[in-house]
Coordinates of C-alpha atoms in Angstrom, one line a residue:
M213 CA 97.1 83.0 108.7
V214 CA 99.4 81.0 110.9
G215 CA 100.4 79.0 107.9
N216 CA 102.1 82.1 106.6
A217 CA 103.9 82.7 109.8
Y218 CA 106.3 79.7 109.8
S219 CA 109.4 81.7 110.6
Y220 CA 107.8 83.9 113.2
I221 CA 109.3 84.2 116.6
Q222 CA 107.7 85.9 119.6
S223 CA 109.2 89.3 118.6
T224 CA 107.8 88.9 115.1
W225 CA 104.4 88.5 116.6
S226 CA 105.0 91.5 118.9
T227 CA 105.8 93.7 115.9
N228 CA 102.7 92.6 114.0
I229 CA 100.5 93.0 117.0
A230 CA 101.8 96.5 117.6
A231 CA 101.2 97.4 113.9
A232 CA 97.6 96.0 114.1
M233 CA 96.9 97.9 117.3
S234 CA 98.1 101.1 115.6
G235 CA 95.4 100.5 113.0
G236 CA 92.7 100.2 115.6
I237 CA 92.5 96.4 115.4
D238 CA 91.4 94.6 118.6
G239 CA 92.8 91.2 117.9
F240 CA 93.7 88.4 115.5
A241 CA 91.7 85.3 114.5
L242 CA 94.4 82.7 114.2
N243 CA 93.7 80.5 111.2
V244 CA 95.4 77.2 112.1
G245 CA 95.7 74.1 109.9
A246 CA 97.3 70.7 110.2
D247 CA 100.9 71.8 110.3
S248 CA 102.5 70.4 113.5
W249 CA 104.7 73.5 113.9
A250 CA 101.6 75.7 114.1
L251 CA 101.3 74.8 117.8
S252 CA 104.5 76.6 118.5
R253 CA 103.6 79.6 116.4
V254 CA 100.3 80.0 118.3
S255 CA 102.1 79.7 121.6
D256 CA 104.4 82.6 120.5
A257 CA 101.4 84.7 119.5
Y258 CA 99.7 84.4 122.8
A259 CA 103.0 85.1 124.6
A260 CA 103.5 88.2 122.5
A261 CA 100.0 89.5 123.3
A262 CA 100.5 89.1 127.0
G263 CA 100.5 92.4 128.8
T264 CA 98.6 94.2 126.0
S265 CA 94.8 94.6 125.4
F266 CA 95.1 92.6 122.1
K267 CA 92.9 89.5 121.9
L268 CA 93.3 86.3 120.0
F269 CA 91.0 83.4 119.1
L270 CA 91.3 80.2 117.2
S271 CA 89.8 79.7 113.8
F272 CA 90.3 76.1 112.7
D273 CA 91.0 75.7 108.9
M274 CA 89.0 72.6 108.1
T275 CA 90.2 72.6 104.5
S276 CA 93.5 71.4 106.1
L277 CA 92.5 69.7 109.4
P278 CA 90.9 66.2 109.2
C279 CA 87.5 65.8 110.9
A280 CA 86.2 62.3 110.1
S281 CA 87.2 60.4 113.3
P282 CA 87.0 61.0 117.0
G283 CA 90.8 61.2 117.2
D284 CA 90.7 64.2 114.8
A285 CA 89.2 66.3 117.6
T286 CA 92.3 65.9 119.7
V287 CA 94.3 68.8 118.3
L288 CA 91.3 71.1 118.4
R289 CA 90.7 70.3 122.0
Q290 CA 94.4 70.8 122.8
Y291 CA 94.3 74.3 121.3
I292 CA 91.2 75.3 123.2
S293 CA 92.2 73.9 126.6
T294 CA 95.7 75.4 126.3
Y295 CA 94.4 79.0 125.8
A296 CA 90.9 79.1 127.3
N297 CA 92.2 80.8 130.4
H298 CA 94.9 82.9 128.8
P299 CA 94.3 86.6 129.6
N300 CA 94.4 87.5 125.9
Q301 CA 91.9 84.9 124.8
L302 CA 88.9 86.6 123.3
Y303 CA 85.6 86.2 125.2
Y304 CA 82.4 87.8 124.0
Q305 CA 79.4 88.0 126.4
G306 CA 81.1 85.6 128.7
K307 CA 81.8 82.9 126.1
L308 CA 85.1 81.7 124.7
I309 CA 85.1 82.5 120.9
V310 CA 86.0 79.6 118.5
S311 CA 85.7 79.8 114.8
S312 CA 86.4 77.8 111.7
F313 CA 87.0 78.2 108.0
S314 CA 84.7 75.6 106.4
G315 CA 83.9 72.4 108.4
Q316 CA 80.2 72.2 107.4
D317 CA 80.7 68.4 106.7
C318 CA 82.7 67.5 109.8
T319 CA 81.3 64.8 112.1
F320 CA 84.4 63.7 114.1
G321 CA 82.9 60.2 114.0
Q322 CA 79.8 61.3 115.8
G323 CA 77.3 60.7 113.0
D324 CA 76.2 64.3 112.3
I325 CA 77.5 67.8 112.2
N326 CA 75.9 69.0 115.5
S327 CA 77.1 66.1 117.5
G328 CA 80.5 66.2 115.9
W329 CA 81.3 69.8 116.6
N330 CA 79.8 69.6 120.0
Y331 CA 82.1 66.6 120.7
A332 CA 85.2 68.3 119.2
I333 CA 85.1 71.8 120.8
K334 CA 82.4 72.0 123.5
T335 CA 82.2 68.9 125.7
T336 CA 85.7 69.1 127.1
A337 CA 86.3 72.9 126.9
P338 CA 87.1 74.4 130.3
Q339 CA 84.9 77.4 129.7
P340 CA 81.6 77.9 127.8
V341 CA 82.3 78.1 124.0
A342 CA 80.6 80.3 121.4
F343 CA 81.2 78.5 118.1
I344 CA 81.0 81.1 115.2
P345 CA 82.2 79.3 112.1
S346 CA 82.3 80.2 108.5
F347 CA 80.3 77.3 107.0
F348 CA 79.7 77.2 103.2
S349 CA 76.6 74.9 103.3
G350 CA 74.1 77.6 102.5
T351 CA 71.9 79.6 104.8
S352 CA 69.0 77.1 104.7
S353 CA 71.0 74.7 106.9
F354 CA 71.5 77.2 109.7
A355 CA 68.2 76.4 111.4
S356 CA 69.1 72.7 111.7
T357 CA 72.6 73.4 112.9
P358 CA 72.2 74.5 116.5
V359 CA 75.8 73.8 117.4
M360 CA 76.5 77.0 115.5
D361 CA 76.3 79.9 118.1
G362 CA 76.6 82.3 115.2
E363 CA 78.0 82.6 111.7
F364 CA 81.0 84.4 110.1
N365 CA 79.8 85.5 106.6
W366 CA 83.2 85.2 105.0
N367 CA 82.1 85.7 101.4
G368 CA 80.4 89.0 102.4
G369 CA 83.7 90.9 102.1
W370 CA 83.4 91.2 98.3
P371 CA 80.6 91.3 95.8
M372 CA 80.1 87.9 94.2
S373 CA 79.3 89.4 90.8
D374 CA 80.1 92.3 88.6
S375 CA 78.6 94.8 91.0
D376 CA 79.5 97.0 93.9
I377 CA 79.4 95.8 97.4
D378 CA 76.1 96.0 99.4
F379 CA 74.6 94.5 102.5
S380 CA 72.3 92.0 100.8
S381 CA 74.5 88.9 101.6
D382 CA 74.7 89.9 105.2
Q383 CA 71.0 90.5 105.5
T384 CA 70.4 86.9 104.2
F385 CA 72.8 85.5 106.8
I386 CA 71.4 87.6 109.6
S387 CA 67.8 86.4 108.8
A388 CA 69.0 82.8 108.7
I389 CA 71.0 82.8 111.9
G390 CA 68.3 84.4 113.9
G391 CA 69.3 85.7 117.3
R392 CA 72.7 84.0 117.3
Y393 CA 76.0 85.9 116.9
R394 CA 76.9 87.6 113.6
I395 CA 80.4 88.4 112.3
A396 CA 80.7 90.4 109.1
A397 CA 83.7 90.5 106.8
V398 CA 85.5 93.4 105.3
S399 CA 88.3 93.1 102.8
P400 CA 90.2 95.4 100.4
V401 CA 90.8 93.1 97.4
F402 CA 90.8 89.5 96.2
F403 CA 93.1 88.1 93.5
T404 CA 94.8 84.7 93.4
H405 CA 96.9 83.3 90.6
Y406 CA 97.9 79.7 91.1
G407 CA 98.1 77.2 88.3
V408 CA 96.7 73.7 88.1
N409 CA 100.0 72.2 89.2
T410 CA 99.8 74.0 92.6
Y411 CA 96.6 75.3 94.3
N412 CA 94.6 75.6 91.1
K413 CA 93.1 79.0 92.1
N414 CA 93.0 81.7 89.5
W415 CA 90.3 84.3 89.9
I416 CA 89.3 87.8 91.2
Y417 CA 86.4 89.3 93.0
R418 CA 85.5 92.8 92.1
S419 CA 87.6 95.1 94.4
D420 CA 86.8 98.4 92.7
D421 CA 85.2 101.7 93.8
W422 CA 87.0 102.0 97.1
L423 CA 85.8 98.6 98.3
Y424 CA 87.4 98.8 101.7
N425 CA 86.0 102.2 102.5
T426 CA 82.6 101.4 101.1
R427 CA 82.3 98.1 102.9
W428 CA 83.3 99.7 106.3
E429 CA 80.7 102.5 105.8
L430 CA 78.0 99.9 105.2
L431 CA 78.9 98.0 108.3
I432 CA 79.0 101.1 110.4
E433 CA 75.6 102.0 109.1
K434 CA 74.3 98.6 110.0
R435 CA 76.4 98.1 113.2
A436 CA 73.3 97.4 115.4
Q437 CA 72.8 94.2 113.4
I438 CA 76.4 92.9 113.8
D439 CA 78.4 91.6 116.7
M440 CA 81.9 91.8 115.3
V441 CA 83.8 92.8 112.1
E442 CA 86.6 90.6 110.9
I443 CA 89.1 91.9 108.4
I444 CA 90.1 89.5 105.7
T445 CA 93.1 89.4 106.2
W446 CA 96.3 90.5 108.0
N447 CA 98.6 88.2 106.0
D448 CA 96.9 86.0 103.4
Y449 CA 99.3 86.8 100.5
G450 CA 98.1 84.1 98.2
E451 CA 94.7 85.8 97.9
S452 CA 96.1 89.4 97.9
H453 CA 93.9 90.6 100.8
Y454 CA 96.7 91.3 103.3
I455 CA 96.8 94.6 105.1
G456 CA 99.8 93.9 107.3
P457 CA 103.5 94.0 106.2
I458 CA 104.6 91.5 103.6
G459 CA 106.4 88.8 105.5
A460 CA 108.9 86.2 104.6
D461 CA 106.6 83.2 104.5
Q462 CA 104.6 83.5 101.3
P463 CA 102.8 80.5 99.8
N464 CA 104.5 80.9 96.4
S465 CA 102.7 84.2 95.8
Q466 CA 105.8 86.4 95.3
A467 CA 105.0 87.0 91.7
W468 CA 101.9 89.1 92.5
V469 CA 102.7 90.3 96.0
N470 CA 106.3 91.5 96.1
G471 CA 106.3 95.3 95.6
F472 CA 102.6 95.6 96.3
D473 CA 102.5 97.0 99.8
H474 CA 99.0 97.2 101.4
Q475 CA 99.8 98.8 104.8
G476 CA 97.9 101.9 103.8
W477 CA 94.7 100.0 104.4
N478 CA 95.8 99.3 107.9
I479 CA 96.5 103.0 108.5
M480 CA 93.0 103.7 107.1
T481 CA 91.4 101.1 109.4
K482 CA 91.9 103.2 112.5
Y483 CA 89.3 105.8 111.3
Y484 CA 86.7 103.1 110.5
A485 CA 87.4 100.9 113.6
D486 CA 86.9 103.9 115.9
A487 CA 83.6 104.7 114.1
W488 CA 82.5 101.1 114.4
R489 CA 83.1 100.9 118.1
T490 CA 81.4 104.2 118.9
G491 CA 78.9 104.8 116.1
V492 CA 80.4 108.2 115.5
Y493 CA 83.0 109.0 112.8
P494 CA 86.1 110.7 114.4
T495 CA 87.2 114.1 113.4
I496 CA 90.0 114.0 110.9
T497 CA 93.0 115.9 112.3
K498 CA 95.6 115.1 109.6
N499 CA 95.5 115.5 105.8
R500 CA 96.3 112.2 104.2
I501 CA 96.1 110.8 100.6
F502 CA 95.6 107.1 99.8
L503 CA 96.2 105.8 96.3
S504 CA 95.4 102.4 94.9
S505 CA 95.3 100.7 91.5
R506 CA 96.1 97.6 89.6
P507 CA 99.4 97.5 87.6
H508 CA 98.0 96.9 84.1
S509 CA 94.8 97.0 82.1
R510 CA 92.3 94.3 82.5
D511 CA 92.1 93.9 78.7
L512 CA 95.7 92.9 78.0
T513 CA 96.4 89.5 76.6
I514 CA 99.6 88.1 78.1
N515 CA 101.6 85.0 77.4
D516 CA 101.0 83.7 80.9
P517 CA 100.9 79.9 81.2
I518 CA 98.5 80.1 84.2
G519 CA 96.0 82.1 82.0
K520 CA 93.8 85.1 82.6
P521 CA 92.0 85.0 86.0
S522 CA 88.3 84.2 86.0
N523 CA 86.1 87.2 86.5
W524 CA 88.8 89.5 85.0
Q525 CA 86.0 91.5 83.3
W526 CA 84.6 92.4 86.8
T527 CA 87.1 95.1 87.3
D528 CA 87.7 98.6 85.8
D529 CA 90.9 100.5 84.9
Y530 CA 90.9 103.3 87.4
L531 CA 93.2 104.9 89.9
Y532 CA 91.4 105.2 93.2
A533 CA 92.1 108.0 95.6
V534 CA 90.8 108.5 99.1
V535 CA 91.5 111.8 100.8
F536 CA 91.2 112.3 104.5
A537 CA 90.9 116.1 104.7
T538 CA 90.8 118.4 107.7
G539 CA 89.1 121.1 105.6
P540 CA 87.8 122.1 102.2
G541 CA 90.0 122.4 99.2
S542 CA 90.7 120.5 96.0
L543 CA 92.7 117.6 94.7
R544 CA 94.7 117.5 91.5
L545 CA 95.2 113.8 90.5
S546 CA 97.3 112.6 87.6
I547 CA 98.7 109.4 86.1
G548 CA 100.3 109.3 82.7
S549 CA 98.3 111.5 80.4
S550 CA 95.2 111.3 82.6
S551 CA 94.4 114.1 85.1
S552 CA 91.6 115.7 87.0
T553 CA 90.9 118.4 89.6
T554 CA 88.2 117.7 92.1
D555 CA 86.7 119.8 95.0
I556 CA 87.4 118.3 98.4
N557 CA 85.3 118.6 101.6
A558 CA 86.4 118.1 105.2
G559 CA 86.2 114.4 105.9
V560 CA 86.6 111.4 103.6
N561 CA 86.6 112.0 99.9
K562 CA 86.7 109.4 97.1
I563 CA 88.0 110.2 93.6
K564 CA 88.7 107.9 90.7
L565 CA 90.7 108.6 87.5
A566 CA 91.0 106.6 84.3
L567 CA 94.4 104.9 84.2
S568 CA 97.1 105.8 81.8
P569 CA 100.6 104.4 81.7
G570 CA 102.9 106.1 84.2
S571 CA 103.1 106.9 87.9
P572 CA 100.5 108.8 89.9
T573 CA 100.8 112.2 91.6
A574 CA 98.3 113.7 93.9
V575 CA 98.4 117.4 95.0
L576 CA 96.1 118.6 97.8
F577 CA 95.2 122.3 97.9
D578 CA 93.4 124.3 100.6
S579 CA 90.4 126.5 99.9
G580 CA 92.8 129.4 99.0
G581 CA 94.6 127.3 96.4
N582 CA 97.8 126.8 98.5
T583 CA 99.5 123.5 98.2
I584 CA 99.3 121.6 101.5
L585 CA 100.3 118.1 100.4
T586 CA 102.0 116.5 97.4
F587 CA 102.2 112.8 97.1
S588 CA 104.1 110.8 94.4
P589 CA 104.6 107.2 95.8
S590 CA 107.7 105.4 94.6
G591 CA 107.4 102.0 92.9
F592 CA 103.9 102.6 91.9
T593 CA 103.6 102.4 88.1
Y594 CA 100.9 101.4 85.7
I595 CA 102.5 99.5 82.8
T596 CA 101.6 98.2 79.3
N597 CA 104.0 95.2 79.1
P598 CA 103.7 92.9 82.1
S599 CA 105.2 89.5 81.9
A600 CA 102.3 87.8 83.7
Y601 CA 98.8 88.7 84.8
N602 CA 98.6 90.6 88.1
F603 CA 95.3 91.9 89.4
N604 CA 96.7 92.7 92.8
Y605 CA 96.6 96.4 93.9
Y606 CA 99.3 98.9 94.7
M607 CA 98.2 100.7 97.8
A608 CA 100.1 103.7 99.1
A609 CA 99.5 106.2 101.9
S610 CA 101.0 109.6 102.2
P611 CA 103.2 110.2 105.3

């Protein structure tokens, strides 16, 4: 989210790119809106990527950028022409990748969507473009929108109801888009808590039952049907689905973001990204524990002027543990008065425990009962008296 990178300089981009690469991430989709300063931030991003294998591509945020007149295409064309021949620009099957968030009603003064998007991003591009937007017009429109060279199923990253994640949304998109490109979404959580006097966004999507792991596993199983996987997101703090470090440029989301580090999900990504690329899960060579939970019960009633988020009942009060284990053993998990001991196998193990007020501790034992790892993350507390609703997640990874 370039909009959340206002203060970035080239070295900030370099730090973030290095962190993403350590998590097995191949590149950033740069979500750009109408801010004039975004041009400079994007320039710094491409400069920071130079000399690395890290790729970048533009994703135009059409909830911000205007698109009614021919002149509105100027800034899109400027971005594309500036970076089309940059060595770190993402190409796929010989085509320059361009995306968008929304834009299903854009005509750029050309009378219809197909003519409009073709005019805005294809007719003057110095290289052949593959336009893979995230349109929210419904899959029935795909057949009549040939300007789309594919589709990014943005909403596929979370279940859209009180259920666990599955592949049904993707299957619908894949059938509708036909032989064109397919980008699938994966995301760890969704919570936003803005009042009517700001962005007026206050809801959750169900993020329970190891959503990030389960979604990755689904996509790896179905990898033959998908061209790319896009993680939502590196730094969208307002919707809580960041997996990068918490930066300085938050969109007034500090109340539910500060103190809620998510970088454990970036660490975890490396395992799944390698499996995505190869089709084979790598052997785990280091024991590691990942813990995540929300900070208070879903059932609390709080004197919060913004109110309880919509869909609050779509989540459950559990501590979620993921263990990357090099061999068999057991895990003792506890928080407050709640505890359990579970057998562990070599590989990825998922355990959940009913939440109780307090801080979590996880102890990993080998098959002989010897302690091999104890993890009690600091700043990670389930409380009974919050001052405001917060359905974001703590996420901690053992060293």
